[in-house]
Amino acid sequence: MKYIFLIFITLLILNCPGSLFPQRLKPEIPGPERIRTYDVEHIKINVSFDWENKKVIGEVETKIIPLSDNFSEFEVDAVAFDIQSIRDGKNQDLKYTYDNKKIKLILEKSYSQSDTIVYTVNYTCQPQSGLYFIYPTELNPSLPYQIWTQGEDSDNRYWIPVYDYPNDKTTFEIYVTVDKKFSTLSNGYLDYSRKIFDTDKRQDHWVMDKPNQLT
């Protein structure tokens, strides 16, 4: 039997009409809109996958700009992560607290609206939502092996650390490492696809250079 191997990394714009994947209707959440304290400028995502444990192994670098002066701490959405490290743009450890839902980063000094802040989170997670591992089953043995993402409207936080609310736009790029039997698909364009030397794996680099809303 021939299986189709696909990984869909469709991070940000799955709320568009005609999406490839089913959409889950969510109830309206009452209350005021989330107030941004920073602007997300760019996200660099580097991920691989542990199929047996349905786990994401990730390193995500994010660039942000404060929306006010005296900016010394901020929050990032991340649900049920095992965080190995969080480092700044100089590869120095950043202080943080984590309640299993949000990471609160404490900066070493105050920044202004003219500054760009870079931080990188190394982590693993077993997503409860947002990213799905699909396998053939006894009832449906022809089901293809797939990993696909559906972030609308606030489910990206289950597989990447991110400001996860649809009132910001950002560019992003994804380095995804997979077994060479898989094909990958993402928003944006494929910059390169390279076999990793002396392995049966390949890294694909997808780039979205037009700002998109995080939904």
mmCIF file with all atom_site columns, C-alpha atoms in Angstrom:
data_model
loop_
_atom_site.group_PDB
_atom_site.id
_atom_site.type_symbol
_atom_site.label_atom_id
_atom_site.label_alt_id
_atom_site.label_comp_id
_atom_site.label_asym_id
_atom_site.label_entity_id
_atom_site.label_seq_id
_atom_site.pdbx_PDB_ins_code
_atom_site.Cartn_x
_atom_site.Cartn_y
_atom_site.Cartn_z
_atom_site.occupancy
_atom_site.B_iso_or_equiv
_atom_site.pdbx_formal_charge
_atom_site.auth_seq_id
_atom_site.auth_comp_id
_atom_site.auth_asym_id
_atom_site.auth_atom_id
_atom_site.pdbx_PDB_model_num
ATOM 1   C CA . MET A 1 1   ? 0.000   0.000  0.000  1.00 0.00 ? 1   MET A CA 1
ATOM 2   C CA . LYS A 1 2   ? 1.341   3.416  -0.917 1.00 0.00 ? 2   LYS A CA 1
ATOM 3   C CA . TYR A 1 3   ? 1.095   6.176  1.672  1.00 0.00 ? 3   TYR A CA 1
ATOM 4   C CA . ILE A 1 4   ? 1.237   9.896  1.071  1.00 0.00 ? 4   ILE A CA 1
ATOM 5   C CA . PHE A 1 5   ? 3.591   11.757 3.378  1.00 0.00 ? 5   PHE A CA 1
ATOM 6   C CA . LEU A 1 6   ? 2.826   15.407 3.917  1.00 0.00 ? 6   LEU A CA 1
ATOM 7   C CA . ILE A 1 7   ? 3.557   18.102 6.459  1.00 0.00 ? 7   ILE A CA 1
ATOM 8   C CA . PHE A 1 8   ? 1.452   21.241 6.199  1.00 0.00 ? 8   PHE A CA 1
ATOM 9   C CA . ILE A 1 9   ? 2.951   24.161 8.110  1.00 0.00 ? 9   ILE A CA 1
ATOM 10  C CA . THR A 1 10  ? 0.229   26.681 7.386  1.00 0.00 ? 10  THR A CA 1
ATOM 11  C CA . LEU A 1 11  ? 0.925   28.878 10.356 1.00 0.00 ? 11  LEU A CA 1
ATOM 12  C CA . LEU A 1 12  ? -0.861  32.161 10.010 1.00 0.00 ? 12  LEU A CA 1
ATOM 13  C CA . ILE A 1 13  ? -3.585  32.547 7.401  1.00 0.00 ? 13  ILE A CA 1
ATOM 14  C CA . LEU A 1 14  ? -5.897  29.545 7.632  1.00 0.00 ? 14  LEU A CA 1
ATOM 15  C CA . ASN A 1 15  ? -8.896  31.773 8.198  1.00 0.00 ? 15  ASN A CA 1
ATOM 16  C CA . CYS A 1 16  ? -9.054  32.589 4.489  1.00 0.00 ? 16  CYS A CA 1
ATOM 17  C CA . PRO A 1 17  ? -12.011 31.266 2.420  1.00 0.00 ? 17  PRO A CA 1
ATOM 18  C CA . GLY A 1 18  ? -11.387 27.939 0.780  1.00 0.00 ? 18  GLY A CA 1
ATOM 19  C CA . SER A 1 19  ? -8.932  26.705 3.370  1.00 0.00 ? 19  SER A CA 1
ATOM 20  C CA . LEU A 1 20  ? -7.676  23.142 2.801  1.00 0.00 ? 20  LEU A CA 1
ATOM 21  C CA . PHE A 1 21  ? -8.574  22.113 6.343  1.00 0.00 ? 21  PHE A CA 1
ATOM 22  C CA . PRO A 1 22  ? -11.774 22.035 8.364  1.00 0.00 ? 22  PRO A CA 1
ATOM 23  C CA . GLN A 1 23  ? -12.333 25.018 10.601 1.00 0.00 ? 23  GLN A CA 1
ATOM 24  C CA . ARG A 1 24  ? -13.558 24.754 14.154 1.00 0.00 ? 24  ARG A CA 1
ATOM 25  C CA . LEU A 1 25  ? -16.139 27.259 15.151 1.00 0.00 ? 25  LEU A CA 1
ATOM 26  C CA . LYS A 1 26  ? -15.373 28.893 18.475 1.00 0.00 ? 26  LYS A CA 1
ATOM 27  C CA . PRO A 1 27  ? -17.730 30.904 20.612 1.00 0.00 ? 27  PRO A CA 1
ATOM 28  C CA . GLU A 1 28  ? -17.259 34.624 20.750 1.00 0.00 ? 28  GLU A CA 1
ATOM 29  C CA . ILE A 1 29  ? -15.186 35.595 23.762 1.00 0.00 ? 29  ILE A CA 1
ATOM 30  C CA . PRO A 1 30  ? -16.678 38.619 25.498 1.00 0.00 ? 30  PRO A CA 1
ATOM 31  C CA . GLY A 1 31  ? -14.518 41.379 26.853 1.00 0.00 ? 31  GLY A CA 1
ATOM 32  C CA . PRO A 1 32  ? -12.157 44.062 25.578 1.00 0.00 ? 32  PRO A CA 1
ATOM 33  C CA . GLU A 1 33  ? -9.654  43.473 22.801 1.00 0.00 ? 33  GLU A CA 1
ATOM 34  C CA . ARG A 1 34  ? -6.205  42.428 23.963 1.00 0.00 ? 34  ARG A CA 1
ATOM 35  C CA . ILE A 1 35  ? -3.939  45.441 24.265 1.00 0.00 ? 35  ILE A CA 1
ATOM 36  C CA . ARG A 1 36  ? -0.568  45.077 22.569 1.00 0.00 ? 36  ARG A CA 1
ATOM 37  C CA . THR A 1 37  ? 2.512   46.303 24.411 1.00 0.00 ? 37  THR A CA 1
ATOM 38  C CA . TYR A 1 38  ? 4.857   45.415 21.542 1.00 0.00 ? 38  TYR A CA 1
ATOM 39  C CA . ASP A 1 39  ? 4.831   44.899 17.791 1.00 0.00 ? 39  ASP A CA 1
ATOM 40  C CA . VAL A 1 40  ? 6.027   41.551 16.420 1.00 0.00 ? 40  VAL A CA 1
ATOM 41  C CA . GLU A 1 41  ? 8.373   42.296 13.517 1.00 0.00 ? 41  GLU A CA 1
ATOM 42  C CA . HIS A 1 42  ? 9.542   38.835 12.449 1.00 0.00 ? 42  HIS A CA 1
ATOM 43  C CA . ILE A 1 43  ? 9.433   35.198 13.599 1.00 0.00 ? 43  ILE A CA 1
ATOM 44  C CA . LYS A 1 44  ? 12.043  32.584 12.649 1.00 0.00 ? 44  LYS A CA 1
ATOM 45  C CA . ILE A 1 45  ? 10.762  29.074 13.393 1.00 0.00 ? 45  ILE A CA 1
ATOM 46  C CA . ASN A 1 46  ? 12.991  25.988 13.363 1.00 0.00 ? 46  ASN A CA 1
ATOM 47  C CA . VAL A 1 47  ? 11.101  22.748 14.045 1.00 0.00 ? 47  VAL A CA 1
ATOM 48  C CA . SER A 1 48  ? 11.452  18.995 13.792 1.00 0.00 ? 48  SER A CA 1
ATOM 49  C CA . PHE A 1 49  ? 9.116   16.247 14.986 1.00 0.00 ? 49  PHE A CA 1
ATOM 50  C CA . ASP A 1 50  ? 9.102   13.160 17.186 1.00 0.00 ? 50  ASP A CA 1
ATOM 51  C CA . TRP A 1 51  ? 6.355   11.059 15.617 1.00 0.00 ? 51  TRP A CA 1
ATOM 52  C CA . GLU A 1 52  ? 6.321   8.339  18.259 1.00 0.00 ? 52  GLU A CA 1
ATOM 53  C CA . ASN A 1 53  ? 5.651   10.824 21.065 1.00 0.00 ? 53  ASN A CA 1
ATOM 54  C CA . LYS A 1 54  ? 3.717   13.360 18.939 1.00 0.00 ? 54  LYS A CA 1
ATOM 55  C CA . LYS A 1 55  ? 6.211   15.978 19.997 1.00 0.00 ? 55  LYS A CA 1
ATOM 56  C CA . VAL A 1 56  ? 7.480   19.212 18.449 1.00 0.00 ? 56  VAL A CA 1
ATOM 57  C CA . ILE A 1 57  ? 11.152  20.076 18.955 1.00 0.00 ? 57  ILE A CA 1
ATOM 58  C CA . GLY A 1 58  ? 11.489  23.795 18.394 1.00 0.00 ? 58  GLY A CA 1
ATOM 59  C CA . GLU A 1 59  ? 13.720  26.824 18.374 1.00 0.00 ? 59  GLU A CA 1
ATOM 60  C CA . VAL A 1 60  ? 11.881  30.084 17.707 1.00 0.00 ? 60  VAL A CA 1
ATOM 61  C CA . GLU A 1 61  ? 13.568  33.468 17.331 1.00 0.00 ? 61  GLU A CA 1
ATOM 62  C CA . THR A 1 62  ? 11.295  36.514 17.508 1.00 0.00 ? 62  THR A CA 1
ATOM 63  C CA . LYS A 1 63  ? 11.997  40.196 16.882 1.00 0.00 ? 63  LYS A CA 1
ATOM 64  C CA . ILE A 1 64  ? 9.744   42.727 18.598 1.00 0.00 ? 64  ILE A CA 1
ATOM 65  C CA . ILE A 1 65  ? 9.578   46.512 18.979 1.00 0.00 ? 65  ILE A CA 1
ATOM 66  C CA . PRO A 1 66  ? 8.141   48.088 22.153 1.00 0.00 ? 66  PRO A CA 1
ATOM 67  C CA . LEU A 1 67  ? 5.051   50.259 21.680 1.00 0.00 ? 67  LEU A CA 1
ATOM 68  C CA . SER A 1 68  ? 6.016   52.489 24.616 1.00 0.00 ? 68  SER A CA 1
ATOM 69  C CA . ASP A 1 69  ? 9.149   53.588 26.443 1.00 0.00 ? 69  ASP A CA 1
ATOM 70  C CA . ASN A 1 70  ? 10.367  52.074 29.721 1.00 0.00 ? 70  ASN A CA 1
ATOM 71  C CA . PHE A 1 71  ? 9.663   48.620 28.322 1.00 0.00 ? 71  PHE A CA 1
ATOM 72  C CA . SER A 1 72  ? 11.229  46.053 30.645 1.00 0.00 ? 72  SER A CA 1
ATOM 73  C CA . GLU A 1 73  ? 9.015   42.958 30.568 1.00 0.00 ? 73  GLU A CA 1
ATOM 74  C CA . PHE A 1 74  ? 6.468   41.287 28.310 1.00 0.00 ? 74  PHE A CA 1
ATOM 75  C CA . GLU A 1 75  ? 4.413   38.120 27.866 1.00 0.00 ? 75  GLU A CA 1
ATOM 76  C CA . VAL A 1 76  ? 4.388   35.427 25.199 1.00 0.00 ? 76  VAL A CA 1
ATOM 77  C CA . ASP A 1 77  ? 1.698   32.755 24.751 1.00 0.00 ? 77  ASP A CA 1
ATOM 78  C CA . ALA A 1 78  ? 2.955   29.167 25.094 1.00 0.00 ? 78  ALA A CA 1
ATOM 79  C CA . VAL A 1 79  ? 0.811   26.318 26.444 1.00 0.00 ? 79  VAL A CA 1
ATOM 80  C CA . ALA A 1 80  ? 2.338   23.221 28.088 1.00 0.00 ? 80  ALA A CA 1
ATOM 81  C CA . PHE A 1 81  ? 5.908   23.722 26.882 1.00 0.00 ? 81  PHE A CA 1
ATOM 82  C CA . ASP A 1 82  ? 9.051   22.117 28.247 1.00 0.00 ? 82  ASP A CA 1
ATOM 83  C CA . ILE A 1 83  ? 11.390  25.117 27.981 1.00 0.00 ? 83  ILE A CA 1
ATOM 84  C CA . GLN A 1 84  ? 15.109  24.405 27.721 1.00 0.00 ? 84  GLN A CA 1
ATOM 85  C CA . SER A 1 85  ? 16.324  27.990 27.421 1.00 0.00 ? 85  SER A CA 1
ATOM 86  C CA . ILE A 1 86  ? 15.386  31.549 26.496 1.00 0.00 ? 86  ILE A CA 1
ATOM 87  C CA . ARG A 1 87  ? 18.208  33.753 25.200 1.00 0.00 ? 87  ARG A CA 1
ATOM 88  C CA . ASP A 1 88  ? 18.573  37.308 23.958 1.00 0.00 ? 88  ASP A CA 1
ATOM 89  C CA . GLY A 1 89  ? 20.103  38.547 20.714 1.00 0.00 ? 89  GLY A CA 1
ATOM 90  C CA . LYS A 1 90  ? 23.592  38.242 22.244 1.00 0.00 ? 90  LYS A CA 1
ATOM 91  C CA . ASN A 1 91  ? 22.961  34.580 23.177 1.00 0.00 ? 91  ASN A CA 1
ATOM 92  C CA . GLN A 1 92  ? 22.729  35.454 26.859 1.00 0.00 ? 92  GLN A CA 1
ATOM 93  C CA . ASP A 1 93  ? 20.158  33.797 29.126 1.00 0.00 ? 93  ASP A CA 1
ATOM 94  C CA . LEU A 1 94  ? 17.038  35.868 29.786 1.00 0.00 ? 94  LEU A CA 1
ATOM 95  C CA . LYS A 1 95  ? 15.138  35.777 33.054 1.00 0.00 ? 95  LYS A CA 1
ATOM 96  C CA . TYR A 1 96  ? 11.584  34.511 32.790 1.00 0.00 ? 96  TYR A CA 1
ATOM 97  C CA . THR A 1 97  ? 8.690   33.002 34.675 1.00 0.00 ? 97  THR A CA 1
ATOM 98  C CA . TYR A 1 98  ? 6.277   30.457 33.226 1.00 0.00 ? 98  TYR A CA 1
ATOM 99  C CA . ASP A 1 99  ? 2.820   29.353 34.410 1.00 0.00 ? 99  ASP A CA 1
ATOM 100 C CA . ASN A 1 100 ? 2.317   26.721 31.674 1.00 0.00 ? 100 ASN A CA 1
ATOM 101 C CA . LYS A 1 101 ? 0.241   29.183 29.641 1.00 0.00 ? 101 LYS A CA 1
ATOM 102 C CA . LYS A 1 102 ? 2.326   32.336 29.297 1.00 0.00 ? 102 LYS A CA 1
ATOM 103 C CA . ILE A 1 103 ? 6.019   33.097 29.426 1.00 0.00 ? 103 ILE A CA 1
ATOM 104 C CA . LYS A 1 104 ? 6.819   36.368 31.174 1.00 0.00 ? 104 LYS A CA 1
ATOM 105 C CA . LEU A 1 105 ? 10.217  37.638 30.075 1.00 0.00 ? 105 LEU A CA 1
ATOM 106 C CA . ILE A 1 106 ? 12.107  40.031 32.336 1.00 0.00 ? 106 ILE A CA 1
ATOM 107 C CA . LEU A 1 107 ? 14.642  42.133 30.446 1.00 0.00 ? 107 LEU A CA 1
ATOM 108 C CA . GLU A 1 108 ? 18.003  43.246 31.836 1.00 0.00 ? 108 GLU A CA 1
ATOM 109 C CA . LYS A 1 109 ? 17.137  46.918 31.259 1.00 0.00 ? 109 LYS A CA 1
ATOM 110 C CA . SER A 1 110 ? 14.360  49.166 29.984 1.00 0.00 ? 110 SER A CA 1
ATOM 111 C CA . TYR A 1 111 ? 13.921  49.675 26.251 1.00 0.00 ? 111 TYR A CA 1
ATOM 112 C CA . SER A 1 112 ? 12.270  52.376 24.149 1.00 0.00 ? 112 SER A CA 1
ATOM 113 C CA . GLN A 1 113 ? 10.156  52.479 20.991 1.00 0.00 ? 113 GLN A CA 1
ATOM 114 C CA . SER A 1 114 ? 13.307  52.921 18.904 1.00 0.00 ? 114 SER A CA 1
ATOM 115 C CA . ASP A 1 115 ? 14.747  49.567 20.055 1.00 0.00 ? 115 ASP A CA 1
ATOM 116 C CA . THR A 1 116 ? 14.437  46.106 18.544 1.00 0.00 ? 116 THR A CA 1
ATOM 117 C CA . ILE A 1 117 ? 14.432  43.182 20.979 1.00 0.00 ? 117 ILE A CA 1
ATOM 118 C CA . VAL A 1 118 ? 15.397  39.671 19.886 1.00 0.00 ? 118 VAL A CA 1
ATOM 119 C CA . TYR A 1 119 ? 14.713  36.562 21.942 1.00 0.00 ? 119 TYR A CA 1
ATOM 120 C CA . THR A 1 120 ? 14.962  32.838 21.182 1.00 0.00 ? 120 THR A CA 1
ATOM 121 C CA . VAL A 1 121 ? 13.035  30.052 22.909 1.00 0.00 ? 121 VAL A CA 1
ATOM 122 C CA . ASN A 1 122 ? 14.312  26.462 22.794 1.00 0.00 ? 122 ASN A CA 1
ATOM 123 C CA . TYR A 1 123 ? 11.621  23.981 23.817 1.00 0.00 ? 123 TYR A CA 1
ATOM 124 C CA . THR A 1 124 ? 9.680   20.809 23.203 1.00 0.00 ? 124 THR A CA 1
ATOM 125 C CA . CYS A 1 125 ? 5.921   20.334 23.417 1.00 0.00 ? 125 CYS A CA 1
ATOM 126 C CA . GLN A 1 126 ? 3.160   17.808 22.758 1.00 0.00 ? 126 GLN A CA 1
ATOM 127 C CA . PRO A 1 127 ? 0.477   20.055 21.242 1.00 0.00 ? 127 PRO A CA 1
ATOM 128 C CA . GLN A 1 128 ? -3.033  19.793 22.665 1.00 0.00 ? 128 GLN A CA 1
ATOM 129 C CA . SER A 1 129 ? -4.328  21.805 19.720 1.00 0.00 ? 129 SER A CA 1
ATOM 130 C CA . GLY A 1 130 ? -3.039  23.857 16.794 1.00 0.00 ? 130 GLY A CA 1
ATOM 131 C CA . LEU A 1 131 ? -0.791  21.131 15.334 1.00 0.00 ? 131 LEU A CA 1
ATOM 132 C CA . TYR A 1 132 ? -1.987  17.603 14.593 1.00 0.00 ? 132 TYR A CA 1
ATOM 133 C CA . PHE A 1 133 ? -0.235  14.291 13.919 1.00 0.00 ? 133 PHE A CA 1
ATOM 134 C CA . ILE A 1 134 ? -2.287  12.100 11.549 1.00 0.00 ? 134 ILE A CA 1
ATOM 135 C CA . TYR A 1 135 ? -1.696  8.345  11.132 1.00 0.00 ? 135 TYR A CA 1
ATOM 136 C CA . PRO A 1 136 ? -3.295  5.422  9.310  1.00 0.00 ? 136 PRO A CA 1
ATOM 137 C CA . THR A 1 137 ? -5.701  3.626  11.631 1.00 0.00 ? 137 THR A CA 1
ATOM 138 C CA . GLU A 1 138 ? -7.272  0.194  11.762 1.00 0.00 ? 138 GLU A CA 1
ATOM 139 C CA . LEU A 1 139 ? -10.591 1.716  10.666 1.00 0.00 ? 139 LEU A CA 1
ATOM 140 C CA . ASN A 1 140 ? -8.941  3.883  8.021  1.00 0.00 ? 140 ASN A CA 1
ATOM 141 C CA . PRO A 1 141 ? -5.661  2.231  6.943  1.00 0.00 ? 141 PRO A CA 1
ATOM 142 C CA . SER A 1 142 ? -5.357  4.434  3.852  1.00 0.00 ? 142 SER A CA 1
ATOM 143 C CA . LEU A 1 143 ? -5.200  7.603  5.934  1.00 0.00 ? 143 LEU A CA 1
ATOM 144 C CA . PRO A 1 144 ? -1.961  9.397  4.984  1.00 0.00 ? 144 PRO A CA 1
ATOM 145 C CA . TYR A 1 145 ? 0.760   10.258 7.431  1.00 0.00 ? 145 TYR A CA 1
ATOM 146 C CA . GLN A 1 146 ? 0.431   14.013 7.947  1.00 0.00 ? 146 GLN A CA 1
ATOM 147 C CA . ILE A 1 147 ? 1.254   16.842 10.282 1.00 0.00 ? 147 ILE A CA 1
ATOM 148 C CA . TRP A 1 148 ? -0.838  19.933 9.778  1.00 0.00 ? 148 TRP A CA 1
ATOM 149 C CA . THR A 1 149 ? -1.473  23.150 11.618 1.00 0.00 ? 149 THR A CA 1
ATOM 150 C CA . GLN A 1 150 ? -4.638  25.152 12.224 1.00 0.00 ? 150 GLN A CA 1
ATOM 151 C CA . GLY A 1 151 ? -3.949  28.228 14.288 1.00 0.00 ? 151 GLY A CA 1
ATOM 152 C CA . GLU A 1 152 ? -7.250  30.109 14.011 1.00 0.00 ? 152 GLU A CA 1
ATOM 153 C CA . ASP A 1 153 ? -7.834  32.011 16.057 1.00 0.00 ? 153 ASP A CA 1
ATOM 154 C CA . SER A 1 154 ? -5.553  31.435 19.023 1.00 0.00 ? 154 SER A CA 1
ATOM 155 C CA . ASP A 1 155 ? -4.157  27.902 18.731 1.00 0.00 ? 155 ASP A CA 1
ATOM 156 C CA . ASN A 1 156 ? -0.632  28.618 17.486 1.00 0.00 ? 156 ASN A CA 1
ATOM 157 C CA . ARG A 1 157 ? 0.367   28.956 21.152 1.00 0.00 ? 157 ARG A CA 1
ATOM 158 C CA . TYR A 1 158 ? 0.145   25.167 21.492 1.00 0.00 ? 158 TYR A CA 1
ATOM 159 C CA . TRP A 1 159 ? 3.152   24.529 19.234 1.00 0.00 ? 159 TRP A CA 1
ATOM 160 C CA . ILE A 1 160 ? 5.169   27.765 19.035 1.00 0.00 ? 160 ILE A CA 1
ATOM 161 C CA . PRO A 1 161 ? 5.814   30.551 21.568 1.00 0.00 ? 161 PRO A CA 1
ATOM 162 C CA . VAL A 1 162 ? 4.052   33.545 20.050 1.00 0.00 ? 162 VAL A CA 1
ATOM 163 C CA . TYR A 1 163 ? 1.893   36.609 20.619 1.00 0.00 ? 163 TYR A CA 1
ATOM 164 C CA . ASP A 1 164 ? -1.280  34.713 19.765 1.00 0.00 ? 164 ASP A CA 1
ATOM 165 C CA . TYR A 1 165 ? -4.068  37.207 19.211 1.00 0.00 ? 165 TYR A CA 1
ATOM 166 C CA . PRO A 1 166 ? -5.350  38.492 15.842 1.00 0.00 ? 166 PRO A CA 1
ATOM 167 C CA . ASN A 1 167 ? -4.480  42.179 16.223 1.00 0.00 ? 167 ASN A CA 1
ATOM 168 C CA . ASP A 1 168 ? -0.893  42.059 14.995 1.00 0.00 ? 168 ASP A CA 1
ATOM 169 C CA . LYS A 1 169 ? 0.821   41.275 11.686 1.00 0.00 ? 169 LYS A CA 1
ATOM 170 C CA . THR A 1 170 ? 4.300   39.903 11.106 1.00 0.00 ? 170 THR A CA 1
ATOM 171 C CA . THR A 1 171 ? 6.573   38.268 8.555  1.00 0.00 ? 171 THR A CA 1
ATOM 172 C CA . PHE A 1 172 ? 7.922   34.813 9.298  1.00 0.00 ? 172 PHE A CA 1
ATOM 173 C CA . GLU A 1 173 ? 10.112  31.989 8.048  1.00 0.00 ? 173 GLU A CA 1
ATOM 174 C CA . ILE A 1 174 ? 10.063  28.287 8.852  1.00 0.00 ? 174 ILE A CA 1
ATOM 175 C CA . TYR A 1 175 ? 12.945  25.810 8.806  1.00 0.00 ? 175 TYR A CA 1
ATOM 176 C CA . VAL A 1 176 ? 11.289  22.405 8.971  1.00 0.00 ? 176 VAL A CA 1
ATOM 177 C CA . THR A 1 177 ? 13.342  19.208 9.269  1.00 0.00 ? 177 THR A CA 1
ATOM 178 C CA . VAL A 1 178 ? 11.599  16.025 8.115  1.00 0.00 ? 178 VAL A CA 1
ATOM 179 C CA . ASP A 1 179 ? 12.337  12.540 6.823  1.00 0.00 ? 179 ASP A CA 1
ATOM 180 C CA . LYS A 1 180 ? 13.075  12.823 3.113  1.00 0.00 ? 180 LYS A CA 1
ATOM 181 C CA . LYS A 1 181 ? 9.918   10.809 2.263  1.00 0.00 ? 181 LYS A CA 1
ATOM 182 C CA . PHE A 1 182 ? 7.769   13.748 3.378  1.00 0.00 ? 182 PHE A CA 1
ATOM 183 C CA . SER A 1 183 ? 6.682   16.768 1.365  1.00 0.00 ? 183 SER A CA 1
ATOM 184 C CA . THR A 1 184 ? 6.110   20.106 3.109  1.00 0.00 ? 184 THR A CA 1
ATOM 185 C CA . LEU A 1 185 ? 3.818   23.009 2.331  1.00 0.00 ? 185 LEU A CA 1
ATOM 186 C CA . SER A 1 186 ? 3.589   26.450 3.914  1.00 0.00 ? 186 SER A CA 1
ATOM 187 C CA . ASN A 1 187 ? 2.465   29.990 3.315  1.00 0.00 ? 187 ASN A CA 1
ATOM 188 C CA . GLY A 1 188 ? 4.974   32.048 1.337  1.00 0.00 ? 188 GLY A CA 1
ATOM 189 C CA . TYR A 1 189 ? 7.612   30.582 -0.968 1.00 0.00 ? 189 TYR A CA 1
ATOM 190 C CA . LEU A 1 190 ? 10.101  27.724 -0.703 1.00 0.00 ? 190 LEU A CA 1
ATOM 191 C CA . ASP A 1 191 ? 13.559  29.282 -0.391 1.00 0.00 ? 191 ASP A CA 1
ATOM 192 C CA . TYR A 1 192 ? 15.434  25.981 -0.457 1.00 0.00 ? 192 TYR A CA 1
ATOM 193 C CA . SER A 1 193 ? 15.170  22.252 0.181  1.00 0.00 ? 193 SER A CA 1
ATOM 194 C CA . ARG A 1 194 ? 18.391  20.543 1.315  1.00 0.00 ? 194 ARG A CA 1
ATOM 195 C CA . LYS A 1 195 ? 19.266  16.990 2.293  1.00 0.00 ? 195 LYS A CA 1
ATOM 196 C CA . ILE A 1 196 ? 21.003  16.869 5.669  1.00 0.00 ? 196 ILE A CA 1
ATOM 197 C CA . PHE A 1 197 ? 24.370  15.238 5.135  1.00 0.00 ? 197 PHE A CA 1
ATOM 198 C CA . ASP A 1 198 ? 24.729  11.616 6.218  1.00 0.00 ? 198 ASP A CA 1
ATOM 199 C CA . THR A 1 199 ? 21.080  11.302 7.271  1.00 0.00 ? 199 THR A CA 1
ATOM 200 C CA . ASP A 1 200 ? 17.718  10.363 5.742  1.00 0.00 ? 200 ASP A CA 1
ATOM 201 C CA . LYS A 1 201 ? 16.374  13.831 6.590  1.00 0.00 ? 201 LYS A CA 1
ATOM 202 C CA . ARG A 1 202 ? 15.811  17.035 4.675  1.00 0.00 ? 202 ARG A CA 1
ATOM 203 C CA . GLN A 1 203 ? 15.399  20.665 5.723  1.00 0.00 ? 203 GLN A CA 1
ATOM 204 C CA . ASP A 1 204 ? 12.949  22.916 3.871  1.00 0.00 ? 204 ASP A CA 1
ATOM 205 C CA . HIS A 1 205 ? 13.038  26.671 4.329  1.00 0.00 ? 205 HIS A CA 1
ATOM 206 C CA . TRP A 1 206 ? 9.763   28.517 3.731  1.00 0.00 ? 206 TRP A CA 1
ATOM 207 C CA . VAL A 1 207 ? 9.564   32.317 3.761  1.00 0.00 ? 207 VAL A CA 1
ATOM 208 C CA . MET A 1 208 ? 6.554   34.612 4.127  1.00 0.00 ? 208 MET A CA 1
ATOM 209 C CA . ASP A 1 209 ? 7.907   38.107 3.478  1.00 0.00 ? 209 ASP A CA 1
ATOM 210 C CA . LYS A 1 210 ? 4.554   39.881 3.546  1.00 0.00 ? 210 LYS A CA 1
ATOM 211 C CA . PRO A 1 211 ? 3.139   40.678 7.016  1.00 0.00 ? 211 PRO A CA 1
ATOM 212 C CA . ASN A 1 212 ? 0.267   38.408 8.019  1.00 0.00 ? 212 ASN A CA 1
ATOM 213 C CA . GLN A 1 213 ? -2.208  38.439 10.847 1.00 0.00 ? 213 GLN A CA 1
ATOM 214 C CA . LEU A 1 214 ? -1.642  35.840 13.541 1.00 0.00 ? 214 LEU A CA 1
ATOM 215 C CA . THR A 1 215 ? -4.882  33.843 13.222 1.00 0.00 ? 215 THR A CA 1
#
